[in-house]
PDB file of C-alpha atoms in Angstrom:
ATOM      1  CA  MET A  28     -30.223 -37.909  35.279  1.00 60.00           C
ATOM      2  CA  GLU A  29     -33.759 -40.056  35.969  1.00 83.00           C
ATOM      3  CA  ARG A  30     -36.241 -37.490  36.860  1.00 91.00           C
ATOM      4  CA  VAL A  31     -38.005 -38.066  40.167  1.00 95.00           C
ATOM      5  CA  PHE A  32     -42.004 -38.467  38.717  1.00 96.00           C
ATOM      6  CA  GLU A  33     -41.294 -39.181  35.283  1.00 94.00           C
ATOM      7  CA  LYS A  34     -45.233 -38.287  34.318  1.00 95.00           C
ATOM      8  CA  PRO A  35     -46.429 -34.554  35.023  1.00 96.00           C
ATOM      9  CA  ILE A  36     -49.410 -34.464  37.738  1.00 96.00           C
ATOM     10  CA  MET A  37     -51.350 -31.926  38.148  1.00 97.00           C
ATOM     11  CA  PHE A  38     -53.699 -30.433  41.192  1.00 97.00           C
ATOM     12  CA  ASP A  39     -56.608 -28.206  41.712  1.00 97.00           C
ATOM     13  CA  GLY A  40     -55.034 -25.365  43.642  1.00 96.00           C
ATOM     14  CA  GLU A  41     -56.154 -22.724  45.668  1.00 93.00           C
ATOM     15  CA  LYS A  42     -58.420 -19.635  43.681  1.00 89.00           C
ATOM     16  CA  GLU A  43     -58.355 -21.316  40.719  1.00 91.00           C
ATOM     17  CA  ASN A  44     -54.830 -22.166  40.054  1.00 96.00           C
ATOM     18  CA  VAL A  45     -52.803 -25.537  39.469  1.00 97.00           C
ATOM     19  CA  VAL A  46     -50.125 -27.669  41.915  1.00 98.00           C
ATOM     20  CA  LEU A  47     -47.859 -28.893  38.957  1.00 98.00           C
ATOM     21  CA  ILE A  48     -45.695 -31.904  40.363  1.00 97.00           C
ATOM     22  CA  TYR A  49     -43.324 -32.805  37.841  1.00 97.00           C
ATOM     23  CA  SER A  50     -39.527 -34.434  37.050  1.00 96.00           C
ATOM     24  CA  ASP A  51     -38.087 -32.925  40.202  1.00 96.00           C
ATOM     25  CA  TYR A  52     -40.056 -30.217  41.284  1.00 97.00           C
ATOM     26  CA  ILE A  53     -43.326 -28.834  42.718  1.00 98.00           C
ATOM     27  CA  ILE A  54     -44.773 -25.831  42.379  1.00 97.00           C
ATOM     28  CA  GLY A  55     -47.253 -24.107  43.797  1.00 96.00           C
ATOM     29  CA  ASP A  56     -49.693 -20.995  43.216  1.00 94.00           C
ATOM     30  CA  ILE A  57     -49.969 -21.111  39.391  1.00 96.00           C
ATOM     31  CA  THR A  58     -52.710 -20.854  35.837  1.00 96.00           C
ATOM     32  CA  LYS A  59     -53.190 -24.099  34.360  1.00 96.00           C
ATOM     33  CA  GLU A  60     -51.474 -21.916  31.380  1.00 97.00           C
ATOM     34  CA  ILE A  61     -48.646 -20.953  33.448  1.00 96.00           C
ATOM     35  CA  ALA A  62     -48.227 -24.939  34.868  1.00 97.00           C
ATOM     36  CA  ASP A  63     -48.919 -26.236  30.309  1.00 97.00           C
ATOM     37  CA  SER A  64     -45.624 -23.709  29.835  1.00 96.00           C
ATOM     38  CA  ALA A  65     -43.247 -25.476  32.605  1.00 96.00           C
ATOM     39  CA  ILE A  66     -44.129 -28.742  31.262  1.00 96.00           C
ATOM     40  CA  GLU A  67     -43.353 -27.784  28.219  1.00 96.00           C
ATOM     41  CA  ARG A  68     -39.688 -26.500  29.438  1.00 95.00           C
ATOM     42  CA  ILE A  69     -39.401 -29.350  31.617  1.00 95.00           C
ATOM     43  CA  ASN A  70     -39.503 -31.051  28.363  1.00 94.00           C
ATOM     44  CA  ASN A  71     -37.058 -28.727  26.006  1.00 93.00           C
ATOM     45  CA  GLY A  72     -34.721 -28.478  28.890  1.00 91.00           C
ATOM     46  CA  LEU A  73     -35.453 -25.148  28.478  1.00 94.00           C
ATOM     47  CA  PHE A  74     -37.004 -24.942  32.208  1.00 94.00           C
ATOM     48  CA  ALA A  75     -35.457 -21.869  34.950  1.00 94.00           C
ATOM     49  CA  PRO A  76     -36.726 -22.738  38.663  1.00 93.00           C
ATOM     50  CA  SER A  77     -36.147 -18.845  38.780  1.00 92.00           C
ATOM     51  CA  ASP A  78     -39.090 -17.662  37.650  1.00 93.00           C
ATOM     52  CA  PHE A  79     -41.363 -19.329  39.903  1.00 95.00           C
ATOM     53  CA  GLU A  80     -42.146 -17.584  43.392  1.00 94.00           C
ATOM     54  CA  LEU A  81     -43.136 -21.105  45.255  1.00 96.00           C
ATOM     55  CA  ILE A  82     -41.024 -23.909  44.042  1.00 96.00           C
ATOM     56  CA  ILE A  83     -40.081 -26.819  45.841  1.00 96.00           C
ATOM     57  CA  ASN A  84     -36.698 -29.350  44.791  1.00 96.00           C
ATOM     58  CA  VAL A  85     -38.377 -33.001  45.735  1.00 96.00           C
ATOM     59  CA  LYS A  86     -34.586 -33.897  45.994  1.00 95.00           C
ATOM     60  CA  SER A  87     -33.950 -31.284  48.763  1.00 96.00           C
ATOM     61  CA  VAL A  88     -37.036 -32.187  51.348  1.00 97.00           C
ATOM     62  CA  PHE A  89     -35.617 -33.828  53.908  1.00 97.00           C
ATOM     63  CA  GLU A  90     -39.405 -34.033  55.796  1.00 97.00           C
ATOM     64  CA  TYR A  91     -42.896 -33.228  55.452  1.00 97.00           C
ATOM     65  CA  GLU A  92     -46.343 -33.382  56.892  1.00 96.00           C
ATOM     66  CA  LEU A  93     -49.601 -33.536  57.298  1.00 95.00           C
ATOM     67  CA  GLU A  94     -53.134 -33.773  59.807  1.00 94.00           C
ATOM     68  CA  LEU A  95     -55.230 -36.074  57.403  1.00 93.00           C
ATOM     69  CA  ASP A  96     -59.036 -35.323  56.235  1.00 90.00           C
ATOM     70  CA  ILE A  97     -57.934 -31.704  58.036  1.00 92.00           C
ATOM     71  CA  ASP A  98     -55.279 -29.735  55.857  1.00 95.00           C
ATOM     72  CA  SER A  99     -55.601 -28.538  52.368  1.00 96.00           C
ATOM     73  CA  HIS A 100     -51.607 -28.057  52.302  1.00 97.00           C
ATOM     74  CA  ILE A 101     -48.681 -30.170  52.367  1.00 97.00           C
ATOM     75  CA  MET A 102     -45.621 -28.024  54.913  1.00 97.00           C
ATOM     76  CA  PHE A 103     -42.464 -29.583  53.431  1.00 97.00           C
ATOM     77  CA  GLY A 104     -38.521 -29.307  55.468  1.00 97.00           C
ATOM     78  CA  VAL A 105     -36.347 -28.469  52.152  1.00 96.00           C
ATOM     79  CA  LYS A 106     -32.589 -28.386  52.642  1.00 93.00           C
ATOM     80  CA  ASN A 107     -31.161 -25.366  50.812  1.00 84.00           C
ATOM     81  CA  GLU A 108     -28.275 -22.587  50.883  1.00 81.00           C
ATOM     82  CA  SER A 109     -29.032 -20.774  53.515  1.00 81.00           C
ATOM     83  CA  GLY A 110     -29.446 -24.130  56.241  1.00 87.00           C
ATOM     84  CA  THR A 111     -33.264 -25.299  55.387  1.00 92.00           C
ATOM     85  CA  SER A 112     -36.379 -23.495  55.154  1.00 92.00           C
ATOM     86  CA  TYR A 113     -40.396 -24.727  55.110  1.00 95.00           C
ATOM     87  CA  GLU A 114     -43.123 -24.505  52.670  1.00 95.00           C
ATOM     88  CA  THR A 115     -46.357 -24.900  52.026  1.00 97.00           C
ATOM     89  CA  ILE A 116     -47.711 -26.037  49.363  1.00 97.00           C
ATOM     90  CA  ASP A 117     -52.216 -25.055  49.110  1.00 97.00           C
ATOM     91  CA  PHE A 118     -54.420 -27.008  46.947  1.00 97.00           C
ATOM     92  CA  LYS A 119     -58.221 -26.972  47.311  1.00 96.00           C
ATOM     93  CA  ASP A 120     -59.731 -28.250  49.517  1.00 96.00           C
ATOM     94  CA  ALA A 121     -58.508 -31.454  52.356  1.00 96.00           C
ATOM     95  CA  GLU A 122     -59.582 -34.277  50.394  1.00 96.00           C
ATOM     96  CA  THR A 123     -56.977 -33.308  47.200  1.00 97.00           C
ATOM     97  CA  ALA A 124     -54.352 -32.338  49.735  1.00 97.00           C
ATOM     98  CA  LYS A 125     -54.527 -36.311  50.982  1.00 96.00           C
ATOM     99  CA  ASN A 126     -54.950 -38.046  47.514  1.00 96.00           C
ATOM    100  CA  ALA A 127     -51.765 -35.641  46.669  1.00 96.00           C
ATOM    101  CA  GLU A 128     -49.982 -36.970  49.288  1.00 97.00           C
ATOM    102  CA  ARG A 129     -51.452 -40.635  48.537  1.00 95.00           C
ATOM    103  CA  LEU A 130     -49.836 -40.552  44.695  1.00 95.00           C
ATOM    104  CA  ILE A 131     -46.570 -38.704  45.479  1.00 95.00           C
ATOM    105  CA  LYS A 132     -45.815 -41.151  48.647  1.00 96.00           C
ATOM    106  CA  GLY A 133     -43.797 -43.321  46.742  1.00 96.00           C
ATOM    107  CA  ASN A 134     -41.465 -41.243  44.671  1.00 96.00           C
ATOM    108  CA  PHE A 135     -40.700 -39.758  47.988  1.00 96.00           C
ATOM    109  CA  GLU A 136     -39.811 -43.299  49.911  1.00 96.00           C
ATOM    110  CA  ASN A 137     -37.839 -43.659  47.081  1.00 95.00           C
ATOM    111  CA  LEU A 138     -35.590 -40.172  47.876  1.00 95.00           C
ATOM    112  CA  GLY A 139     -34.962 -42.300  51.245  1.00 96.00           C
ATOM    113  CA  LEU A 140     -38.157 -41.196  53.287  1.00 97.00           C
ATOM    114  CA  THR A 141     -39.495 -42.739  55.584  1.00 97.00           C
ATOM    115  CA  ARG A 142     -43.273 -42.470  55.905  1.00 96.00           C
ATOM    116  CA  LYS A 143     -45.547 -42.895  59.098  1.00 95.00           C
ATOM    117  CA  GLU A 144     -49.009 -42.514  59.964  1.00 94.00           C
ATOM    118  CA  GLU A 145     -50.056 -42.393  62.880  1.00 94.00           C
ATOM    119  CA  GLN A 146     -52.334 -40.896  65.519  1.00 94.00           C
ATOM    120  CA  MET A 147     -51.909 -37.700  67.091  1.00 91.00           C
ATOM    121  CA  THR A 148     -52.339 -37.392  70.689  1.00 92.00           C
ATOM    122  CA  ARG A 149     -54.753 -35.578  73.071  1.00 92.00           C
ATOM    123  CA  ILE A 150     -51.556 -33.205  74.206  1.00 93.00           C
ATOM    124  CA  SER A 151     -50.680 -32.744  70.540  1.00 90.00           C
ATOM    125  CA  ALA A 152     -53.949 -32.247  69.306  1.00 91.00           C
ATOM    126  CA  ALA A 153     -54.427 -29.385  71.511  1.00 93.00           C
ATOM    127  CA  VAL A 154     -51.317 -27.499  70.440  1.00 92.00           C
ATOM    128  CA  SER A 155     -52.132 -25.638  68.030  1.00 89.00           C
ATOM    129  CA  PRO A 156     -56.329 -24.934  69.259  1.00 92.00           C
ATOM    130  CA  LEU A 157     -54.240 -23.955  72.391  1.00 94.00           C
ATOM    131  CA  ILE A 158     -51.580 -21.546  70.087  1.00 95.00           C
ATOM    132  CA  VAL A 159     -54.656 -19.761  68.747  1.00 94.00           C
ATOM    133  CA  THR A 160     -56.661 -19.339  71.538  1.00 94.00           C
ATOM    134  CA  GLY A 161     -53.675 -17.279  73.357  1.00 94.00           C
ATOM    135  CA  ILE A 162     -53.443 -15.589  70.641  1.00 95.00           C
ATOM    136  CA  VAL A 163     -56.639 -14.527  70.034  1.00 94.00           C
ATOM    137  CA  ALA A 164     -57.338 -13.635  74.217  1.00 93.00           C
ATOM    138  CA  VAL A 165     -54.326 -11.743  74.157  1.00 94.00           C
ATOM    139  CA  VAL A 166     -54.879  -9.530  71.177  1.00 92.00           C
ATOM    140  CA  GLY A 167     -58.776  -9.592  71.511  1.00 91.00           C
ATOM    141  CA  GLY A 168     -57.572  -7.956  74.558  1.00 91.00           C
ATOM    142  CA  LEU A 169     -56.100  -5.614  74.576  1.00 89.00           C
ATOM    143  CA  LEU A 170     -58.087  -4.410  71.451  1.00 85.00           C
ATOM    144  CA  THR A 171     -61.049  -4.176  74.194  1.00 88.00           C
ATOM    145  CA  TRP A 172     -59.166  -2.115  76.671  1.00 87.00           C
ATOM    146  CA  MET A 173     -57.685   0.211  73.834  1.00 81.00           C
ATOM    147  CA  ALA A 174     -61.100   0.628  73.172  1.00 80.00           C
ATOM    148  CA  TYR A 175     -62.297   1.249  77.147  1.00 82.00           C
ATOM    149  CA  GLU A 176     -59.534   3.194  77.373  1.00 78.00           C
ATOM    150  CA  LEU A 177     -60.620   5.856  74.707  1.00 72.00           C
ATOM    151  CA  GLU A 178     -64.014   5.882  75.086  1.00 70.00           C
ATOM    152  CA  ASP A 179     -64.125   9.347  76.277  1.00 67.00           C
ATOM    153  CA  TYR A 180     -60.298  10.245  74.869  1.00 62.00           C
ATOM    154  CA  GLU A 181     -60.432  13.857  72.400  1.00 62.00           C
ATOM    155  CA  SER A 182     -56.890  13.457  70.445  1.00 58.00           C
ATOM    156  CA  PRO A 183     -55.124  17.193  70.570  1.00 57.00           C
ATOM    157  CA  ARG A 184     -54.474  15.887  66.774  1.00 55.00           C
ATOM    158  CA  THR A 185     -56.493  17.047  63.446  1.00 47.00           C
ATOM    159  CA  ARG A 186     -56.069  14.439  61.669  1.00 54.00           C
ATOM    160  CA  ILE A 187     -55.015  10.333  63.274  1.00 50.00           C
ATOM    161  CA  VAL A 188     -52.250   9.396  61.162  1.00 54.00           C
ATOM    162  CA  LYS A 189     -52.644   5.498  62.062  1.00 71.00           C
ATOM    163  CA  TRP A 190     -56.010   4.074  59.971  1.00 71.00           C
ATOM    164  CA  TYR A 191     -56.498   1.459  62.068  1.00 70.00           C
ATOM    165  CA  VAL A 192     -56.600   4.129  65.009  1.00 69.00           C
ATOM    166  CA  ALA A 193     -59.304   5.945  63.876  1.00 72.00           C
ATOM    167  CA  LEU A 194     -61.346   2.733  63.539  1.00 73.00           C
ATOM    168  CA  VAL A 195     -61.289   1.650  66.965  1.00 70.00           C
ATOM    169  CA  VAL A 196     -61.262   4.965  67.729  1.00 73.00           C
ATOM    170  CA  LYS A 197     -64.315   5.638  65.879  1.00 76.00           C
ATOM    171  CA  ILE A 198     -65.991   2.462  67.050  1.00 76.00           C
ATOM    172  CA  SER A 199     -65.200   3.341  70.909  1.00 74.00           C
ATOM    173  CA  LYS A 200     -67.239   6.358  70.374  1.00 74.00           C
ATOM    174  CA  THR A 201     -70.040   5.076  68.637  1.00 79.00           C
ATOM    175  CA  VAL A 202     -70.975   1.653  70.303  1.00 78.00           C
ATOM    176  CA  GLY A 203     -68.047   1.362  73.523  1.00 80.00           C
ATOM    177  CA  TYR A 204     -65.544  -1.372  74.448  1.00 83.00           C
ATOM    178  CA  LEU A 205     -68.131  -4.014  74.740  1.00 86.00           C
ATOM    179  CA  PRO A 206     -68.734  -4.809  70.538  1.00 85.00           C
ATOM    180  CA  PHE A 207     -64.522  -5.838  71.162  1.00 87.00           C
ATOM    181  CA  LEU A 208     -65.309  -7.617  74.393  1.00 91.00           C
ATOM    182  CA  ILE A 209     -67.906 -10.143  73.218  1.00 93.00           C
ATOM    183  CA  VAL A 210     -66.927 -10.734  69.295  1.00 92.00           C
ATOM    184  CA  THR A 211     -62.794 -11.807  71.404  1.00 93.00           C
ATOM    185  CA  ALA A 212     -65.056 -13.805  73.819  1.00 95.00           C
ATOM    186  CA  ILE A 213     -67.445 -15.921  71.596  1.00 96.00           C
ATOM    187  CA  ILE A 214     -63.841 -16.741  68.860  1.00 95.00           C
ATOM    188  CA  THR A 215     -62.120 -17.706  72.120  1.00 94.00           C
ATOM    189  CA  ILE A 216     -64.999 -20.136  73.383  1.00 95.00           C
ATOM    190  CA  PHE A 217     -65.112 -21.261  69.426  1.00 95.00           C
ATOM    191  CA  CYS A 218     -61.422 -21.865  69.945  1.00 93.00           C
ATOM    192  CA  LEU A 219     -61.918 -23.696  73.267  1.00 94.00           C
ATOM    193  CA  TYR A 220     -64.677 -25.627  71.791  1.00 94.00           C
ATOM    194  CA  TRP A 221     -62.236 -26.477  68.680  1.00 92.00           C
ATOM    195  CA  MET A 222     -59.409 -27.630  70.989  1.00 93.00           C
ATOM    196  CA  CYS A 223     -61.727 -29.819  72.450  1.00 94.00           C
ATOM    197  CA  LYS A 224     -62.779 -31.821  70.006  1.00 92.00           C
ATOM    198  CA  ARG A 225     -59.514 -32.477  68.591  1.00 92.00           C
ATOM    199  CA  MET A 226     -58.709 -33.604  72.048  1.00 93.00           C
ATOM    200  CA  ILE A 227     -62.166 -35.740  72.304  1.00 94.00           C
ATOM    201  CA  ASN A 228     -60.471 -37.123  68.666  1.00 92.00           C
ATOM    202  CA  PRO A 229     -57.596 -36.479  67.708  1.00 93.00           C
ATOM    203  CA  PRO A 230     -56.673 -36.825  64.145  1.00 92.00           C
ATOM    204  CA  TYR A 231     -54.853 -38.849  61.654  1.00 94.00           C
ATOM    205  CA  LYS A 232     -51.134 -36.681  60.496  1.00 95.00           C
ATOM    206  CA  ILE A 233     -48.627 -37.804  58.577  1.00 96.00           C
ATOM    207  CA  PHE A 234     -44.740 -37.553  58.819  1.00 95.00           C
ATOM    208  CA  ALA A 235     -42.669 -38.787  56.306  1.00 97.00           C
ATOM    209  CA  THR A 236     -38.482 -37.480  57.383  1.00 96.00           C
ATOM    210  CA  LYS A 237     -35.008 -38.651  56.230  1.00 92.00           C
TER     211      LYS A 237
END
């Protein structure tokens, strides 16, 4: 059977790892040595997909997406025995991810995927930072409240089991709840700035689907 990718393509990944695209597979988070070995095994008919933790059979991909010049990864929707799942292949940076998509888009179009590149609406551009802002506000608020309540708290236990509780208690008794409040406020403001920036100039998004 004809391979989707006749020649091996290798990109820089995270933490000095690489991403290998060859035959019917995309393999992420592997070293250069393992990638070279995988190429050899594919050529010799000895390749076993189960040997890899992060591997995508490109013939099972029904969609993929990335935000241009922002995402350093490509997210793939994959059909499998249990239904569908989403796998993220991480590259070194956003430019590498963009170059990777540019090189592989034709192969996926041959598999029946229709590719679109369009600017996101202001509302859709605001969704991700709004979710992050909400999580930061809720978690930061809970930590601030906990630190406030623990300022004068004396535990009847001689030993606190949870290390993170011990850390919160120690910080609360040393400097109070204000550090939690300040850090939460700073991160929340940064997230709101991020959201406003994306809404003013929404990024372009590539989306391919069958």
